[in-house]
């Protein structure tokens, strides 16, 4: 009887590990499917600044703004996004690339590229969290930040 209980417990543990591992794998590889058409609030590592990032429904463009209403307006439709992106692009162009557990944001200003790569992302329906990020700022240097960064969905 004791052996049967241990077998049942062993099978139960294996099932829990397989299901849990599957959920973890999905969360760690789904950022590319979750961001299109959505707006997220990014709070700086020092928690003193917020930016709102709206991802295009298709393509690799993003609208980045300090004003929440501008970002939310861009998420309403493809034409609203195009209007906000065109207004922003007079000075700065923003693009992104998401794959696996990585998200890269690129800013082009005066033909100079700055980029931020968020690594080891876990994504849910309401937010995604990066364990660290690296950055390369045009004419200002590069580095790595090993602090957790959270993007909270606001739409």
Short mmCIF file of N, CA and C in Angstrom, two decimals:
data_model
loop_
_atom_site.label_atom_id
_atom_site.label_comp_id
_atom_site.label_asym_id
_atom_site.label_seq_id
_atom_site.Cartn_x
_atom_site.Cartn_y
_atom_site.Cartn_z
N UNK A 1 0.82 -1.20 0.00
CA UNK A 1 0.00 0.00 0.00
C UNK A 1 0.86 1.26 0.00
N UNK A 2 1.95 1.25 0.82
CA UNK A 2 2.83 2.41 0.87
C UNK A 2 3.49 2.68 -0.48
N UNK A 3 3.87 1.59 -1.18
CA UNK A 3 4.51 1.73 -2.48
C UNK A 3 3.56 2.37 -3.50
N UNK A 4 2.30 2.01 -3.44
CA UNK A 4 1.29 2.56 -4.35
C UNK A 4 1.13 4.06 -4.13
N UNK A 5 1.13 4.50 -2.88
CA UNK A 5 1.00 5.93 -2.56
C UNK A 5 2.21 6.69 -3.10
N UNK A 6 3.41 6.11 -2.94
CA UNK A 6 4.62 6.78 -3.44
C UNK A 6 4.60 6.87 -4.96
N UNK A 7 4.10 5.87 -5.64
CA UNK A 7 4.00 5.89 -7.10
C UNK A 7 3.02 6.98 -7.53
N UNK A 8 1.88 7.04 -6.87
CA UNK A 8 0.87 8.07 -7.19
C UNK A 8 1.45 9.46 -6.94
N UNK A 9 2.11 9.65 -5.81
CA UNK A 9 2.73 10.96 -5.51
C UNK A 9 3.80 11.30 -6.54
N UNK A 10 4.60 10.31 -6.95
CA UNK A 10 5.63 10.53 -7.97
C UNK A 10 5.04 10.97 -9.29
N UNK A 11 3.98 10.28 -9.71
CA UNK A 11 3.31 10.65 -10.97
C UNK A 11 2.72 12.05 -10.86
N UNK A 12 2.11 12.36 -9.73
CA UNK A 12 1.53 13.69 -9.50
C UNK A 12 2.60 14.79 -9.57
N UNK A 13 3.75 14.55 -8.96
CA UNK A 13 4.85 15.53 -9.00
C UNK A 13 5.32 15.72 -10.44
N UNK A 14 5.47 14.65 -11.19
CA UNK A 14 5.91 14.75 -12.59
C UNK A 14 4.89 15.56 -13.41
N UNK A 15 3.61 15.29 -13.22
CA UNK A 15 2.57 16.03 -13.95
C UNK A 15 2.64 17.52 -13.60
N UNK A 16 2.78 17.83 -12.32
CA UNK A 16 2.86 19.24 -11.90
C UNK A 16 4.09 19.91 -12.51
N UNK A 17 5.22 19.24 -12.52
CA UNK A 17 6.43 19.81 -13.10
C UNK A 17 6.29 20.03 -14.61
N UNK A 18 5.68 19.09 -15.31
CA UNK A 18 5.50 19.23 -16.75
C UNK A 18 4.56 20.39 -17.07
N UNK A 19 3.42 20.45 -16.38
CA UNK A 19 2.46 21.53 -16.61
C UNK A 19 3.07 22.88 -16.23
N UNK A 20 3.71 22.95 -15.07
CA UNK A 20 4.35 24.20 -14.64
C UNK A 20 5.45 24.64 -15.59
N UNK A 21 6.24 23.69 -16.06
CA UNK A 21 7.29 24.00 -17.03
C UNK A 21 6.72 24.51 -18.34
N UNK A 22 5.60 23.94 -18.76
CA UNK A 22 4.94 24.41 -19.98
C UNK A 22 4.45 25.84 -19.85
N UNK A 23 3.83 26.16 -18.70
CA UNK A 23 3.38 27.53 -18.47
C UNK A 23 4.57 28.50 -18.44
N UNK A 24 5.63 28.11 -17.76
CA UNK A 24 6.82 28.97 -17.69
C UNK A 24 7.40 29.19 -19.08
N UNK A 25 7.50 28.13 -19.89
CA UNK A 25 8.05 28.27 -21.23
C UNK A 25 7.18 29.21 -22.06
N UNK A 26 5.86 29.06 -21.96
CA UNK A 26 4.96 29.94 -22.72
C UNK A 26 5.12 31.40 -22.29
N UNK A 27 5.18 31.64 -20.98
CA UNK A 27 5.35 33.01 -20.48
C UNK A 27 6.69 33.60 -20.91
N UNK A 28 7.71 32.77 -21.02
CA UNK A 28 9.04 33.28 -21.35
C UNK A 28 9.29 33.39 -22.85
N UNK A 29 8.33 32.98 -23.67
CA UNK A 29 8.50 33.05 -25.11
C UNK A 29 7.32 33.70 -25.83
N UNK A 30 6.48 34.44 -25.11
CA UNK A 30 5.26 34.96 -25.74
C UNK A 30 5.20 36.47 -25.88
N UNK A 31 6.28 37.17 -25.61
CA UNK A 31 6.21 38.64 -25.68
C UNK A 31 5.85 39.11 -27.10
N UNK A 32 6.34 38.43 -28.12
CA UNK A 32 6.06 38.84 -29.50
C UNK A 32 4.58 38.71 -29.84
N UNK A 33 3.87 37.77 -29.20
CA UNK A 33 2.44 37.60 -29.47
C UNK A 33 1.59 38.54 -28.63
N UNK A 34 2.10 39.01 -27.51
CA UNK A 34 1.29 39.80 -26.58
C UNK A 34 1.33 41.31 -26.84
N UNK A 35 2.43 41.84 -27.39
CA UNK A 35 2.55 43.30 -27.48
C UNK A 35 1.82 43.96 -28.64
N UNK A 36 1.66 43.36 -29.82
CA UNK A 36 1.04 44.09 -30.93
C UNK A 36 -0.34 44.65 -30.59
N UNK A 37 -0.52 45.94 -30.90
CA UNK A 37 -1.80 46.61 -30.69
C UNK A 37 -2.07 47.05 -29.26
N UNK A 38 -1.11 46.88 -28.36
CA UNK A 38 -1.32 47.21 -26.95
C UNK A 38 -0.42 48.35 -26.49
N UNK A 39 -0.85 48.99 -25.41
CA UNK A 39 -0.10 50.09 -24.80
C UNK A 39 0.36 49.65 -23.42
N UNK A 40 1.63 49.92 -23.14
CA UNK A 40 2.23 49.58 -21.85
C UNK A 40 2.86 50.81 -21.22
N UNK A 41 2.82 50.82 -19.88
CA UNK A 41 3.50 51.89 -19.14
C UNK A 41 4.84 51.33 -18.68
N UNK A 42 5.89 52.06 -19.03
CA UNK A 42 7.23 51.71 -18.61
C UNK A 42 7.64 52.70 -17.53
N UNK A 43 8.09 52.20 -16.41
CA UNK A 43 8.57 53.07 -15.34
C UNK A 43 10.07 52.88 -15.24
N UNK A 44 10.81 53.98 -15.18
CA UNK A 44 12.27 53.91 -15.14
C UNK A 44 12.74 53.12 -13.91
N UNK A 45 13.97 52.65 -13.97
CA UNK A 45 14.53 51.86 -12.89
C UNK A 45 14.48 52.64 -11.58
N UNK A 46 14.71 53.95 -11.66
CA UNK A 46 14.67 54.79 -10.46
C UNK A 46 13.25 55.17 -10.05
N UNK A 47 12.25 54.74 -10.84
CA UNK A 47 10.81 54.96 -10.56
C UNK A 47 10.39 56.42 -10.60
N UNK A 48 11.22 57.29 -11.20
CA UNK A 48 10.88 58.71 -11.23
C UNK A 48 10.28 59.18 -12.56
N UNK A 49 10.28 58.33 -13.59
CA UNK A 49 9.74 58.70 -14.89
C UNK A 49 8.93 57.56 -15.46
N UNK A 50 7.87 57.93 -16.17
CA UNK A 50 7.06 56.93 -16.87
C UNK A 50 6.96 57.29 -18.33
N UNK A 51 6.98 56.29 -19.17
CA UNK A 51 6.73 56.44 -20.60
C UNK A 51 5.65 55.45 -20.98
N UNK A 52 4.89 55.80 -21.99
CA UNK A 52 3.86 54.91 -22.51
C UNK A 52 4.29 54.47 -23.91
N UNK A 53 4.23 53.16 -24.14
CA UNK A 53 4.68 52.57 -25.39
C UNK A 53 3.50 51.85 -26.03
N UNK A 54 3.13 52.27 -27.24
CA UNK A 54 2.07 51.61 -27.99
C UNK A 54 2.69 50.90 -29.18
N UNK A 55 2.44 49.62 -29.28
CA UNK A 55 2.98 48.80 -30.35
C UNK A 55 1.97 48.74 -31.49
N UNK A 56 2.45 48.86 -32.72
CA UNK A 56 1.57 48.76 -33.89
C UNK A 56 0.89 47.40 -33.92
N UNK A 57 -0.32 47.35 -34.50
CA UNK A 57 -1.02 46.07 -34.62
C UNK A 57 -0.28 45.11 -35.53
N UNK A 58 0.42 45.66 -36.51
CA UNK A 58 1.28 44.85 -37.38
C UNK A 58 2.50 45.69 -37.74
N UNK A 59 3.57 45.04 -38.02
CA UNK A 59 4.81 45.75 -38.33
C UNK A 59 5.67 45.92 -37.08
N UNK A 60 6.65 46.80 -37.18
CA UNK A 60 7.63 46.95 -36.09
C UNK A 60 7.69 48.35 -35.51
N UNK A 61 6.66 49.15 -35.71
CA UNK A 61 6.68 50.53 -35.24
C UNK A 61 6.05 50.65 -33.85
N UNK A 62 6.53 51.65 -33.10
CA UNK A 62 5.95 51.95 -31.79
C UNK A 62 5.82 53.45 -31.62
N UNK A 63 4.82 53.83 -30.86
CA UNK A 63 4.65 55.21 -30.43
C UNK A 63 5.09 55.27 -28.98
N UNK A 64 6.02 56.16 -28.69
CA UNK A 64 6.53 56.33 -27.34
C UNK A 64 6.21 57.76 -26.91
N UNK A 65 5.54 57.90 -25.77
CA UNK A 65 5.12 59.23 -25.34
C UNK A 65 5.01 59.28 -23.82
N UNK A 66 5.22 60.46 -23.25
CA UNK A 66 5.03 60.64 -21.82
C UNK A 66 3.56 60.84 -21.47
N UNK A 67 2.75 61.16 -22.49
CA UNK A 67 1.33 61.41 -22.28
C UNK A 67 0.54 60.12 -22.50
N UNK A 68 -0.14 59.68 -21.46
CA UNK A 68 -0.91 58.44 -21.52
C UNK A 68 -2.01 58.52 -22.58
N UNK A 69 -2.70 59.65 -22.68
CA UNK A 69 -3.80 59.79 -23.64
C UNK A 69 -3.33 59.67 -25.08
N UNK A 70 -2.16 60.23 -25.39
CA UNK A 70 -1.60 60.11 -26.74
C UNK A 70 -1.32 58.65 -27.07
N UNK A 71 -0.72 57.95 -26.12
CA UNK A 71 -0.40 56.53 -26.33
C UNK A 71 -1.67 55.69 -26.47
N UNK A 72 -2.66 55.94 -25.63
CA UNK A 72 -3.91 55.18 -25.71
C UNK A 72 -4.66 55.49 -27.00
N UNK A 73 -4.60 56.73 -27.45
CA UNK A 73 -5.23 57.09 -28.71
C UNK A 73 -4.61 56.31 -29.87
N UNK A 74 -3.29 56.13 -29.83
CA UNK A 74 -2.60 55.39 -30.89
C UNK A 74 -3.05 53.93 -30.94
N UNK A 75 -3.53 53.40 -29.83
CA UNK A 75 -3.95 52.00 -29.78
C UNK A 75 -5.38 51.79 -30.29
N UNK A 76 -6.12 52.86 -30.54
CA UNK A 76 -7.53 52.74 -30.92
C UNK A 76 -7.74 52.08 -32.27
N UNK A 77 -6.90 52.41 -33.25
CA UNK A 77 -7.05 51.85 -34.59
C UNK A 77 -5.73 52.01 -35.33
N UNK A 78 -5.64 51.34 -36.47
CA UNK A 78 -4.42 51.44 -37.28
C UNK A 78 -4.23 52.86 -37.80
N UNK A 79 -5.33 53.52 -38.16
CA UNK A 79 -5.21 54.90 -38.67
C UNK A 79 -4.83 55.87 -37.54
N UNK A 80 -5.36 55.66 -36.34
CA UNK A 80 -4.98 56.50 -35.20
C UNK A 80 -3.50 56.28 -34.87
N UNK A 81 -3.05 55.04 -34.95
CA UNK A 81 -1.63 54.76 -34.71
C UNK A 81 -0.78 55.48 -35.75
N UNK A 82 -1.17 55.37 -37.02
CA UNK A 82 -0.40 56.00 -38.10
C UNK A 82 -0.29 57.51 -37.89
N UNK A 83 -1.37 58.13 -37.43
CA UNK A 83 -1.37 59.58 -37.18
C UNK A 83 -0.40 59.93 -36.06
N UNK A 84 -0.45 59.21 -34.95
CA UNK A 84 0.44 59.50 -33.82
C UNK A 84 1.90 59.18 -34.17
N UNK A 85 2.10 58.11 -34.93
CA UNK A 85 3.46 57.75 -35.33
C UNK A 85 4.05 58.82 -36.25
N UNK A 86 3.24 59.33 -37.18
CA UNK A 86 3.71 60.38 -38.09
C UNK A 86 4.08 61.65 -37.32
N UNK A 87 3.27 62.00 -36.33
CA UNK A 87 3.55 63.19 -35.51
C UNK A 87 4.86 63.01 -34.74
N UNK A 88 5.07 61.85 -34.19
CA UNK A 88 6.29 61.57 -33.43
C UNK A 88 7.51 61.50 -34.35
N UNK A 89 7.32 61.00 -35.56
CA UNK A 89 8.44 60.75 -36.47
C UNK A 89 9.03 62.00 -37.07
N UNK A 90 8.44 63.15 -36.83
CA UNK A 90 9.04 64.40 -37.32
C UNK A 90 10.39 64.63 -36.66
N UNK A 91 10.55 64.13 -35.42
CA UNK A 91 11.81 64.30 -34.70
C UNK A 91 12.50 62.97 -34.42
N UNK A 92 11.72 61.98 -34.04
CA UNK A 92 12.28 60.70 -33.59
C UNK A 92 11.47 59.56 -34.19
N UNK A 93 12.14 58.53 -34.65
CA UNK A 93 11.49 57.32 -35.14
C UNK A 93 11.76 56.19 -34.14
N UNK A 94 10.74 55.45 -33.80
CA UNK A 94 10.86 54.32 -32.88
C UNK A 94 10.43 53.04 -33.58
N UNK A 95 11.18 51.96 -33.35
CA UNK A 95 10.86 50.63 -33.87
C UNK A 95 11.14 49.60 -32.79
N UNK A 96 10.61 48.40 -33.00
CA UNK A 96 10.88 47.34 -32.03
C UNK A 96 11.05 46.00 -32.74
N UNK A 97 11.65 45.07 -32.00
CA UNK A 97 11.76 43.68 -32.45
C UNK A 97 11.56 42.82 -31.22
N UNK A 98 10.63 41.88 -31.31
CA UNK A 98 10.36 40.97 -30.20
C UNK A 98 10.45 39.54 -30.71
N UNK A 99 11.22 38.74 -30.00
CA UNK A 99 11.28 37.31 -30.32
C UNK A 99 11.76 36.56 -29.09
N UNK A 100 11.17 35.39 -28.90
CA UNK A 100 11.53 34.59 -27.73
C UNK A 100 11.28 35.37 -26.46
N UNK A 101 12.28 35.48 -25.62
CA UNK A 101 12.17 36.22 -24.37
C UNK A 101 12.89 37.55 -24.41
N UNK A 102 13.02 38.14 -25.61
CA UNK A 102 13.76 39.38 -25.78
C UNK A 102 12.92 40.42 -26.52
N UNK A 103 13.03 41.66 -26.07
CA UNK A 103 12.38 42.80 -26.74
C UNK A 103 13.42 43.89 -26.91
N UNK A 104 13.58 44.37 -28.13
CA UNK A 104 14.53 45.45 -28.41
C UNK A 104 13.74 46.66 -28.92
N UNK A 105 13.97 47.81 -28.29
CA UNK A 105 13.40 49.07 -28.72
C UNK A 105 14.51 49.91 -29.32
N UNK A 106 14.26 50.49 -30.49
CA UNK A 106 15.28 51.30 -31.16
C UNK A 106 14.73 52.68 -31.45
N UNK A 107 15.54 53.68 -31.15
CA UNK A 107 15.19 55.08 -31.39
C UNK A 107 16.17 55.64 -32.41
N UNK A 108 15.64 56.28 -33.46
CA UNK A 108 16.50 56.91 -34.46
C UNK A 108 16.23 58.41 -34.41
N UNK A 109 17.28 59.15 -34.10
CA UNK A 109 17.18 60.61 -33.98
C UNK A 109 18.42 61.20 -34.64
N UNK A 110 18.22 62.09 -35.59
CA UNK A 110 19.33 62.70 -36.34
C UNK A 110 20.24 61.64 -36.95
N UNK A 111 19.64 60.60 -37.51
CA UNK A 111 20.35 59.48 -38.14
C UNK A 111 21.27 58.72 -37.19
N UNK A 112 21.03 58.82 -35.90
CA UNK A 112 21.81 58.08 -34.91
C UNK A 112 20.87 57.14 -34.16
N UNK A 113 21.30 55.92 -33.97
CA UNK A 113 20.46 54.88 -33.36
C UNK A 113 20.85 54.66 -31.91
N UNK A 114 19.84 54.65 -31.06
CA UNK A 114 19.99 54.22 -29.66
C UNK A 114 19.06 53.04 -29.48
N UNK A 115 19.50 52.06 -28.69
CA UNK A 115 18.60 50.92 -28.48
C UNK A 115 18.73 50.33 -27.09
N UNK A 116 17.61 49.73 -26.70
CA UNK A 116 17.48 49.09 -25.40
C UNK A 116 16.99 47.67 -25.64
N UNK A 117 17.71 46.68 -25.10
CA UNK A 117 17.30 45.29 -25.26
C UNK A 117 16.93 44.73 -23.89
N UNK A 118 15.67 44.35 -23.76
CA UNK A 118 15.14 43.77 -22.52
C UNK A 118 15.25 42.26 -22.62
N UNK A 119 15.85 41.63 -21.62
CA UNK A 119 16.20 40.22 -21.66
C UNK A 119 15.43 39.39 -20.64
N UNK A 120 15.30 38.09 -20.94
CA UNK A 120 14.67 37.13 -20.03
C UNK A 120 13.29 37.60 -19.58
N UNK A 121 12.45 37.91 -20.56
CA UNK A 121 11.11 38.44 -20.30
C UNK A 121 10.13 37.32 -19.96
N UNK A 122 9.32 37.59 -18.95
CA UNK A 122 8.16 36.76 -18.64
C UNK A 122 6.94 37.62 -18.93
N UNK A 123 6.06 37.15 -19.81
CA UNK A 123 4.91 37.94 -20.24
C UNK A 123 3.60 37.28 -19.83
N UNK A 124 2.69 38.10 -19.28
CA UNK A 124 1.34 37.66 -18.98
C UNK A 124 0.39 38.56 -19.76
N UNK A 125 -0.92 38.39 -19.55
CA UNK A 125 -1.88 39.25 -20.25
C UNK A 125 -1.82 40.69 -19.78
N UNK A 126 -1.39 40.95 -18.55
CA UNK A 126 -1.45 42.31 -17.99
C UNK A 126 -0.10 43.03 -17.91
N UNK A 127 1.00 42.30 -18.07
CA UNK A 127 2.31 42.95 -18.00
C UNK A 127 3.38 42.01 -18.52
N UNK A 128 4.56 42.57 -18.74
CA UNK A 128 5.71 41.72 -18.96
C UNK A 128 6.88 42.30 -18.18
N UNK A 129 7.71 41.40 -17.70
CA UNK A 129 8.80 41.75 -16.82
C UNK A 129 10.10 41.23 -17.40
N UNK A 130 11.09 42.12 -17.48
CA UNK A 130 12.43 41.74 -17.94
C UNK A 130 13.36 41.69 -16.74
N UNK A 131 14.19 40.68 -16.69
CA UNK A 131 15.13 40.55 -15.57
C UNK A 131 16.28 41.55 -15.66
N UNK A 132 16.64 41.95 -16.89
CA UNK A 132 17.73 42.89 -17.09
C UNK A 132 17.58 43.53 -18.45
N UNK A 133 18.36 44.56 -18.70
CA UNK A 133 18.40 45.12 -20.04
C UNK A 133 19.77 45.71 -20.33
N UNK A 134 20.09 45.72 -21.60
CA UNK A 134 21.32 46.37 -22.06
C UNK A 134 20.90 47.57 -22.89
N UNK A 135 21.77 48.55 -22.96
CA UNK A 135 21.45 49.74 -23.73
C UNK A 135 22.69 50.22 -24.46
N UNK A 136 22.42 50.91 -25.56
CA UNK A 136 23.47 51.55 -26.34
C UNK A 136 22.90 52.87 -26.80
N UNK A 137 23.38 53.94 -26.20
CA UNK A 137 22.88 55.28 -26.50
C UNK A 137 23.84 55.95 -27.47
N UNK A 138 23.30 56.50 -28.56
CA UNK A 138 24.14 57.14 -29.57
C UNK A 138 24.99 58.23 -28.93
N UNK A 139 26.26 58.16 -29.13
CA UNK A 139 27.25 59.13 -28.64
C UNK A 139 27.22 59.33 -27.13
N UNK A 140 26.69 58.35 -26.39
CA UNK A 140 26.66 58.50 -24.94
C UNK A 140 27.14 57.25 -24.22
N UNK A 141 27.30 56.16 -24.94
CA UNK A 141 27.83 54.95 -24.31
C UNK A 141 26.85 53.81 -24.26
N UNK A 142 27.27 52.78 -23.57
CA UNK A 142 26.47 51.56 -23.47
C UNK A 142 26.64 50.97 -22.09
N UNK A 143 25.75 50.04 -21.77
CA UNK A 143 25.85 49.41 -20.46
C UNK A 143 24.80 48.35 -20.27
N UNK A 144 24.79 47.81 -19.06
CA UNK A 144 23.82 46.78 -18.70
C UNK A 144 23.24 47.13 -17.34
N UNK A 145 21.93 46.95 -17.22
CA UNK A 145 21.23 47.17 -15.96
C UNK A 145 20.65 45.84 -15.53
N UNK A 146 21.00 45.39 -14.35
CA UNK A 146 20.55 44.08 -13.88
C UNK A 146 19.35 44.19 -12.94
N UNK A 147 18.60 45.26 -13.06
CA UNK A 147 17.39 45.44 -12.27
C UNK A 147 16.18 44.98 -13.07
N UNK A 148 15.17 44.53 -12.36
CA UNK A 148 13.92 44.10 -12.97
C UNK A 148 13.21 45.31 -13.57
N UNK A 149 12.68 45.16 -14.77
CA UNK A 149 11.92 46.21 -15.44
C UNK A 149 10.54 45.67 -15.76
N UNK A 150 9.50 46.42 -15.41
CA UNK A 150 8.12 45.98 -15.61
C UNK A 150 7.43 46.92 -16.60
N UNK A 151 6.76 46.34 -17.58
CA UNK A 151 5.90 47.07 -18.51
C UNK A 151 4.47 46.65 -18.18
N UNK A 152 3.66 47.59 -17.70
CA UNK A 152 2.28 47.27 -17.32
C UNK A 152 1.32 47.66 -18.43
N UNK A 153 0.46 46.75 -18.82
CA UNK A 153 -0.53 47.01 -19.87
C UNK A 153 -1.56 48.00 -19.34
N UNK A 154 -1.86 49.03 -20.14
CA UNK A 154 -2.81 50.05 -19.68
C UNK A 154 -4.06 50.13 -20.55
N UNK A 155 -4.14 49.37 -21.62
CA UNK A 155 -5.36 49.43 -22.46
C UNK A 155 -6.14 48.15 -22.36
#
